[in-house]
Short mmCIF file of C-alpha atoms in Angstrom, two decimals:
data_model
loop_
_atom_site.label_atom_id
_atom_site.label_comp_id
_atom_site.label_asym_id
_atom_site.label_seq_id
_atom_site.Cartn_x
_atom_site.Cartn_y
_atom_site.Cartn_z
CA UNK A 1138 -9.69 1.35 -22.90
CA UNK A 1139 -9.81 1.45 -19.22
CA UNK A 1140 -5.86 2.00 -17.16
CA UNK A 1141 -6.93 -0.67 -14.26
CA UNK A 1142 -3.81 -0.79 -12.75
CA UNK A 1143 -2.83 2.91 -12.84
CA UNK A 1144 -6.41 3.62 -11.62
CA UNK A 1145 -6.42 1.82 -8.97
CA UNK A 1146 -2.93 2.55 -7.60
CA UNK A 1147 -4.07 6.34 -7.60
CA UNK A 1148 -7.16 5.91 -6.31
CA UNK A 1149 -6.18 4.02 -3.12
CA UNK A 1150 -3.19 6.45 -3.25
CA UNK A 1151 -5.54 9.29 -2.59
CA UNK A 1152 -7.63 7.51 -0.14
CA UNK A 1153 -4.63 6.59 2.11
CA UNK A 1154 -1.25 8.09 1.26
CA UNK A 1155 0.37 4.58 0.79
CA UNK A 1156 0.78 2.60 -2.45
CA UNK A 1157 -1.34 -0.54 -3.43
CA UNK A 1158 0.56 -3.34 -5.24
CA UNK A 1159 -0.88 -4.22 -8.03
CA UNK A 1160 0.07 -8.11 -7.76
CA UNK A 1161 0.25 -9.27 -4.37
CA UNK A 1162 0.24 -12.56 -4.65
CA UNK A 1163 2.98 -12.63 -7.64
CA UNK A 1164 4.69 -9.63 -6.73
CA UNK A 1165 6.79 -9.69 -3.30
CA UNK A 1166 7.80 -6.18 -2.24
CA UNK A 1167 9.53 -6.10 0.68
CA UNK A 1168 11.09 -3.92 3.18
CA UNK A 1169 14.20 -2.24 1.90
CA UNK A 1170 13.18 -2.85 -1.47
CA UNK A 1171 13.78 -0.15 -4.13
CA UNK A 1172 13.01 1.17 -7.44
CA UNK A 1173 10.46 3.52 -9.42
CA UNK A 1174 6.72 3.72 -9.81
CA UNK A 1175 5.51 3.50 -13.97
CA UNK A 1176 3.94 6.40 -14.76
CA UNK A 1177 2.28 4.05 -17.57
CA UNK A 1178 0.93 1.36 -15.52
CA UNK A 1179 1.30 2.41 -11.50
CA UNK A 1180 3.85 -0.62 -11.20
CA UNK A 1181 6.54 -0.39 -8.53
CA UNK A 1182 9.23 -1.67 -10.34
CA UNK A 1183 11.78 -2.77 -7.81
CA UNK A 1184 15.93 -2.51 -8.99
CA UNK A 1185 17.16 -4.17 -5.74
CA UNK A 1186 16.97 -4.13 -1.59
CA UNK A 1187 18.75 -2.87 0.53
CA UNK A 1188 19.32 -5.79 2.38
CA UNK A 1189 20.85 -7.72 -0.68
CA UNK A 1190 24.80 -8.31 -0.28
CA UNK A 1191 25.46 -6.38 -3.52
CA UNK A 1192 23.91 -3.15 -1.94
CA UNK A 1193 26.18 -4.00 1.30
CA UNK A 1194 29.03 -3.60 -0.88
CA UNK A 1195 27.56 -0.12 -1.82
CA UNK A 1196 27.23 0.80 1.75
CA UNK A 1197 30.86 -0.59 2.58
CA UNK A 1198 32.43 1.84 0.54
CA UNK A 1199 30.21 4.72 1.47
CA UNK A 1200 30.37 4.09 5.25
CA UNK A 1201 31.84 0.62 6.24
CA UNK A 1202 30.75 0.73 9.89
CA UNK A 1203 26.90 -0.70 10.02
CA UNK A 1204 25.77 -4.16 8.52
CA UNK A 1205 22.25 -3.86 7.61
CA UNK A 1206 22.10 -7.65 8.39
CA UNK A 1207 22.55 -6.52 11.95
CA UNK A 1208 18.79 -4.53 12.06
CA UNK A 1209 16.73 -6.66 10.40
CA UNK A 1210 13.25 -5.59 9.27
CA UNK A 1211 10.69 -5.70 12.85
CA UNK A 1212 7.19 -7.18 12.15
CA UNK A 1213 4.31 -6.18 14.38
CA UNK A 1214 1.63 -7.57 15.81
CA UNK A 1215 -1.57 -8.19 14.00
CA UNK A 1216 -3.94 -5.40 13.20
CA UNK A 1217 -7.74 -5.06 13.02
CA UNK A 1218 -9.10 -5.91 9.50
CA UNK A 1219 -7.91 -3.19 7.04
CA UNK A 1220 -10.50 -2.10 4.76
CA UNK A 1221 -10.98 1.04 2.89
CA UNK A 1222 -12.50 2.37 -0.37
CA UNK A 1223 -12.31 5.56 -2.58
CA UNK A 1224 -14.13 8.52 -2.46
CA UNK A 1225 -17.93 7.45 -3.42
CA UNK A 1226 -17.58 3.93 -2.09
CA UNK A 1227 -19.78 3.05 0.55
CA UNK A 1228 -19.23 -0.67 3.10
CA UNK A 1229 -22.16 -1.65 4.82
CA UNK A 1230 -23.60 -4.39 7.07
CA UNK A 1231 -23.43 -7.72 5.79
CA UNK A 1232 -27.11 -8.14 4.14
CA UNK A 1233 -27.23 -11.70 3.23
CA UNK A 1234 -29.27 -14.13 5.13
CA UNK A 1235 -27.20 -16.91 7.13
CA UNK A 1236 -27.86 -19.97 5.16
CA UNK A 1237 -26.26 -18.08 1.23
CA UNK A 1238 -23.43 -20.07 2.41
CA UNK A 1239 -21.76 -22.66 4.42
CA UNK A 1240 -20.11 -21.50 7.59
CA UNK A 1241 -21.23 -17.91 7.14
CA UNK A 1242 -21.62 -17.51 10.75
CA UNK A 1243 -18.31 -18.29 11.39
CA UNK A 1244 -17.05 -15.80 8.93
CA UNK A 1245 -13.80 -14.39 10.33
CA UNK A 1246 -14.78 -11.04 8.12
CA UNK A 1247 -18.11 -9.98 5.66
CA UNK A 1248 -19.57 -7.10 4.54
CA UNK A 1249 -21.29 -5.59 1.57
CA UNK A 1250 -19.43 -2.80 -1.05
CA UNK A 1251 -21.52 0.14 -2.82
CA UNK A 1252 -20.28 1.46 -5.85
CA UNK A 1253 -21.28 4.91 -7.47
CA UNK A 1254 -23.24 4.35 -10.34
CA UNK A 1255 -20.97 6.36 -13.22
CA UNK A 1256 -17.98 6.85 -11.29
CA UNK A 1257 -15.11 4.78 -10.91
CA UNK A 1258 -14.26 3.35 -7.28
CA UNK A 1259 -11.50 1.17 -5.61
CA UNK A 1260 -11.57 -1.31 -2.67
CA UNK A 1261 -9.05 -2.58 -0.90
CA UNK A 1262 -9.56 -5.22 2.15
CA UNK A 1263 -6.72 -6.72 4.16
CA UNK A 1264 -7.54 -9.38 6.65
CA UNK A 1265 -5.47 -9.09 10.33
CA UNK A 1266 -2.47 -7.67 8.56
CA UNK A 1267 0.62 -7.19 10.49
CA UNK A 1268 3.19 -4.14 9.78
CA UNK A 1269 6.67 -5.32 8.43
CA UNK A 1270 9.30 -1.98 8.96
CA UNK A 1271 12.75 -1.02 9.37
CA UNK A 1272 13.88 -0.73 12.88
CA UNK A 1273 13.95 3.18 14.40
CA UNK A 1274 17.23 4.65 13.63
CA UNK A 1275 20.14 3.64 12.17
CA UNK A 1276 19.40 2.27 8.70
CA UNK A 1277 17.55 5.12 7.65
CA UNK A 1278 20.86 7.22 8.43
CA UNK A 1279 23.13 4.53 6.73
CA UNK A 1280 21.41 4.42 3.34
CA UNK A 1281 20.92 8.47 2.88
CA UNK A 1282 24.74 8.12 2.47
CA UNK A 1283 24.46 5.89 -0.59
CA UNK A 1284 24.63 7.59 -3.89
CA UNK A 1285 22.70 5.28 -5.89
CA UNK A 1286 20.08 5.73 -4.46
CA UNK A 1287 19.42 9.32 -5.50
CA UNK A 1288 16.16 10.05 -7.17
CA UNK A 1289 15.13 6.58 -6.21
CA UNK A 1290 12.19 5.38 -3.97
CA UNK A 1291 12.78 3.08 -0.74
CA UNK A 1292 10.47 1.20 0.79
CA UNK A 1293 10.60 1.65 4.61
CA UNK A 1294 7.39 -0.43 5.91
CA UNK A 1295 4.99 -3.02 4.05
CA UNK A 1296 1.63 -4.33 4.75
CA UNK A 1297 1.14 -8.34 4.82
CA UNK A 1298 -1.37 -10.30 5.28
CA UNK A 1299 -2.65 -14.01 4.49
CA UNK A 1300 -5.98 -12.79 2.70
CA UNK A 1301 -7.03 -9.62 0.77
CA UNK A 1302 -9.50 -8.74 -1.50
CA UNK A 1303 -8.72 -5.71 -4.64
CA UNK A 1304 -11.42 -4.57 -6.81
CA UNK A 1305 -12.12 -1.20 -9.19
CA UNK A 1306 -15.34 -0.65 -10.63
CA UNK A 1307 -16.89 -0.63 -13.60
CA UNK A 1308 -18.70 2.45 -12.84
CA UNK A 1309 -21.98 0.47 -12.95
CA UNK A 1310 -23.12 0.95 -9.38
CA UNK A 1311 -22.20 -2.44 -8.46
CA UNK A 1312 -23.22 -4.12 -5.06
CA UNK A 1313 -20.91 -7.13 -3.65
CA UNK A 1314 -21.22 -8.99 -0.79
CA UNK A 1315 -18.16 -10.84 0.72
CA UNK A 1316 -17.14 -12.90 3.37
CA UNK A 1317 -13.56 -14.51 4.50
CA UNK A 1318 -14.96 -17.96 5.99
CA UNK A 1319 -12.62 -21.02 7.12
CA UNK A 1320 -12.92 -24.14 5.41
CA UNK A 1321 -14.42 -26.93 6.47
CA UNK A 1322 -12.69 -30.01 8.39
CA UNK A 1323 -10.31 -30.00 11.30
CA UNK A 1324 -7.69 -30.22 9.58
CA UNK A 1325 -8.24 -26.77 7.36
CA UNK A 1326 -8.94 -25.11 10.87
CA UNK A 1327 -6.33 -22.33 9.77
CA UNK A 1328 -7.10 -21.92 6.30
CA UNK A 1329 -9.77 -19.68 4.61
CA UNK A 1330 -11.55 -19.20 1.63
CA UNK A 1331 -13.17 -15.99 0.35
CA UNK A 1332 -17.08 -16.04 -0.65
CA UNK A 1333 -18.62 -13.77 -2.48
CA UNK A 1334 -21.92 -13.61 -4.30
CA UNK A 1335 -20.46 -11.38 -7.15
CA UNK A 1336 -19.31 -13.09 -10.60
CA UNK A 1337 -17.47 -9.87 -11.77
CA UNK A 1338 -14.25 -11.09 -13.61
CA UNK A 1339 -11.98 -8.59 -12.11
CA UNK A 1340 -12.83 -8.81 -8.66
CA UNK A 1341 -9.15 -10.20 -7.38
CA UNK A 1342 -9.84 -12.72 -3.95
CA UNK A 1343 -6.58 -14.52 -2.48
CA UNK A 1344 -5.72 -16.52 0.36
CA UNK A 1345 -2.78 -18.08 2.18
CA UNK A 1346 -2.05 -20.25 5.78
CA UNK A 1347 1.04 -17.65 5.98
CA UNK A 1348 1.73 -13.85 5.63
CA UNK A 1349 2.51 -14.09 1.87
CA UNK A 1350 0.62 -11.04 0.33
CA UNK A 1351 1.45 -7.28 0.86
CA UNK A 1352 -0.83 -5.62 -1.01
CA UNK A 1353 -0.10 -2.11 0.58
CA UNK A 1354 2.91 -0.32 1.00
CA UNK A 1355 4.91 3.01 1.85
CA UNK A 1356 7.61 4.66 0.06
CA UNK A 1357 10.23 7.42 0.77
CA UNK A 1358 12.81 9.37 -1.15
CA UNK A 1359 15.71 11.29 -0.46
CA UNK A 1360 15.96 15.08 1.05
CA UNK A 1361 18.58 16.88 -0.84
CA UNK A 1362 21.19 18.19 1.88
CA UNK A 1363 21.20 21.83 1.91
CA UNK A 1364 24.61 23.27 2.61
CA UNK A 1365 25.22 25.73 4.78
CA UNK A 1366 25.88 29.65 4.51
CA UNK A 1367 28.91 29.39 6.73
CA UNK A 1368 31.54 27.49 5.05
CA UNK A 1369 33.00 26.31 8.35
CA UNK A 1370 29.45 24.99 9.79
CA UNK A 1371 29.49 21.19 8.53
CA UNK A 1372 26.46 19.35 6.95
CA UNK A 1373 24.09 17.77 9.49
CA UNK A 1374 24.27 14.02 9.69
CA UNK A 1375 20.73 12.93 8.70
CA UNK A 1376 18.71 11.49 11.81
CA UNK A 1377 16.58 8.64 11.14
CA UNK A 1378 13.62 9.51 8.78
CA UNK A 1379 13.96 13.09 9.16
CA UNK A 1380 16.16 13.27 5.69
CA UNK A 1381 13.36 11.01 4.00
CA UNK A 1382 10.07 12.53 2.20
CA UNK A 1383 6.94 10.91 0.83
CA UNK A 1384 6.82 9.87 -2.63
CA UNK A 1385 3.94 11.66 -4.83
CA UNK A 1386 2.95 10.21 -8.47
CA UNK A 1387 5.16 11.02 -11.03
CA UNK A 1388 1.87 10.79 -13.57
CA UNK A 1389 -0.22 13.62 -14.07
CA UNK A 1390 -4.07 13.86 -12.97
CA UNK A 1391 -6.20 11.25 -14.61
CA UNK A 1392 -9.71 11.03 -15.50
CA UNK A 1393 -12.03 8.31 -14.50
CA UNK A 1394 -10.63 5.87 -16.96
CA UNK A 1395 -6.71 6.30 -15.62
CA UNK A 1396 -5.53 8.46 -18.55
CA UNK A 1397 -4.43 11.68 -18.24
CA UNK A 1398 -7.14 14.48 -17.54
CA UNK A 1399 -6.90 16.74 -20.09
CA UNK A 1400 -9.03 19.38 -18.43
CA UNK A 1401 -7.49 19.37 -15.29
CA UNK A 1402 -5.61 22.63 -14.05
CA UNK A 1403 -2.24 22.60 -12.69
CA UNK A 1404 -1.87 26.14 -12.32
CA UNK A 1405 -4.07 25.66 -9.10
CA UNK A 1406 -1.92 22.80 -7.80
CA UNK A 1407 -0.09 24.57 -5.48
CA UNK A 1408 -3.41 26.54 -4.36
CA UNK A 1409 -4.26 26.08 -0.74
CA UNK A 1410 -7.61 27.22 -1.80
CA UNK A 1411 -8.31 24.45 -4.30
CA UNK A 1412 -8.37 20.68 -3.28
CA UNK A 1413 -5.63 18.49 -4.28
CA UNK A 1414 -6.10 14.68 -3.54
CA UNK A 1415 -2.26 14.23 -3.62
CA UNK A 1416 -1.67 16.84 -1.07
CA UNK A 1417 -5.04 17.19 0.85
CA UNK A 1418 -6.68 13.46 0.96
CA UNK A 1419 -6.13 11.75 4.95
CA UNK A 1420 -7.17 7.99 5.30
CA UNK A 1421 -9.59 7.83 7.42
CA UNK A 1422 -10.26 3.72 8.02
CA UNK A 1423 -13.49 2.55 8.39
CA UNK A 1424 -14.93 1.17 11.65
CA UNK A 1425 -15.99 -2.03 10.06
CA UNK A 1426 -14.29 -4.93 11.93
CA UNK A 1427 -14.86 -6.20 15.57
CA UNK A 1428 -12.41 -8.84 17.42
CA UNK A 1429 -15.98 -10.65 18.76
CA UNK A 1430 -16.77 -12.12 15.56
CA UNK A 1431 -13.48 -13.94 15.78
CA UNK A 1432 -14.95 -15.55 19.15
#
């Protein structure tokens, strides 16, 4: 029996230090929002947000002096198309001739996916996502004061997006072409569909007119204060971020079927000689979108 979910959360995990959802379009996790990651099924099950009223009670008594309704969460501007895969998993140049489909010339995205035969792979795409975040300063520094959120994780910045596309293999060296194509008539000018030539059951395609999805997101935790040596020097005042760490699984290693390894080694883990995805892996996006083909 194959983990999906906790799979494919780790895998993209590895491949970019951020955290996939694994429901975008049911699922709406959004700035502020916080909770704890199942070690069972890679879920980020969300307790609250910061932004709610009953947390502004929470931060009245702690500090009474900022309204988090006063910095709202910023949204940028849209990005290039987001689209990475795991270790093994190879994009490539749409190879489909013109005429598989209706309006694949005017495809506002394709591209073909190579999967390792025997080894399990994950794909995430994100068309023209924007970055939703908290605003620099100040809310950070507000929240570190709040003591229930100790051992909890916060999320600080969320990918959205009105189309993705999620996938993890079956370890059967599958091939897919896709392509994000708008639909025909004037009036569906801003609306898209996804194509794709692949009938695997798990391959997860969604679109929306609006920024609905966020498939991707970042999380942070807590730095315990230290305390001085001098009793008389006071405890810093956090700044920002800089009291705020990444968040690393809390499962253990797993094999290619997302349970846990039970060869792996954790006496090497904190080895700078050995590799350690959690520690070592950088995202490093791939080159595979260009603003012309939206011309």
């Amino acid at each position: 029996m194959v983990n999906t979910g906790l799979k494919y959360v780790d895998l993209i995990r590895q491949r970019t230090s951020k955290w996939a959802n694994l429901s975008p379009e049911t699922q709406d996790i959004r700035v502020g929002s916080y909770g704890l990651f199942s070690a069972q099924t890679g879920r980020f099950e969300v307790e609250g947000n910061v932004y709610d009223p009953e947390f502004q009670k929470l931060l009245d008594a702690t500090d009474g002096k900022i309204k988090l309704s006063d910095h709202l969460p910023v949204l940028d501007d849209e990005e290039k198309d987001f689209a990475v895969g795991s270790m093994g998993v190879r994009p490539k140049e749409f190879s489909l001739a013109s005429n598989v489909a209706e309006g694949i010339d005017k495809a506002k995205y394709k591209g073909d996916w190579q999967f390792l035969q025997g080894k399990r792979g994950a794909m995430l795409v994100m068309y023209k996502p924007r970055l939703e975040h908290f605003p620099k300063g100040k809310v950070f520094e507000a929240i570190y004061k709040v003591p229930e959120l100790k051992d909890k994780y916060v999320v600080p910045s969320v990918y959205k997006c009105r189309a993705y596309v999620t996938y993890l293999s079956e370890k059967a060296g599958e091939k897919i072409s896709l392509a994000l194509l708008p639909k025909s008539g004037k009036e569906n000018e801003t609306q898209l569909n996804w194509w794709t030539d692949s009938k695997i059951e798990n391959l997860q395609t969604r679109t929306d007119k609006d920024y609905v999805f966020s498939p991707l997101f970042t999380c942070k935790r807590k730095i315990p204060l230290i305390r001085p040596l001098m009793r008389d020097s006071p405890t810093p005042d956090p700044e920002d971020a800089d009291f705020w760490m990444d968040v690393y699984p809390p499962w253990e290693p797993l094999d290619d079927d997302g349970e846990i390894d039970p060869v792996y080694d954790d006496t090497q883990e904190d080895d700078p000689n050995v590799y350690n995805p959690r520690r070592d892996s950088e995202f490093v996006p791939f080159p595979i979108s260009d603003d012309s083909d939206d011309e």
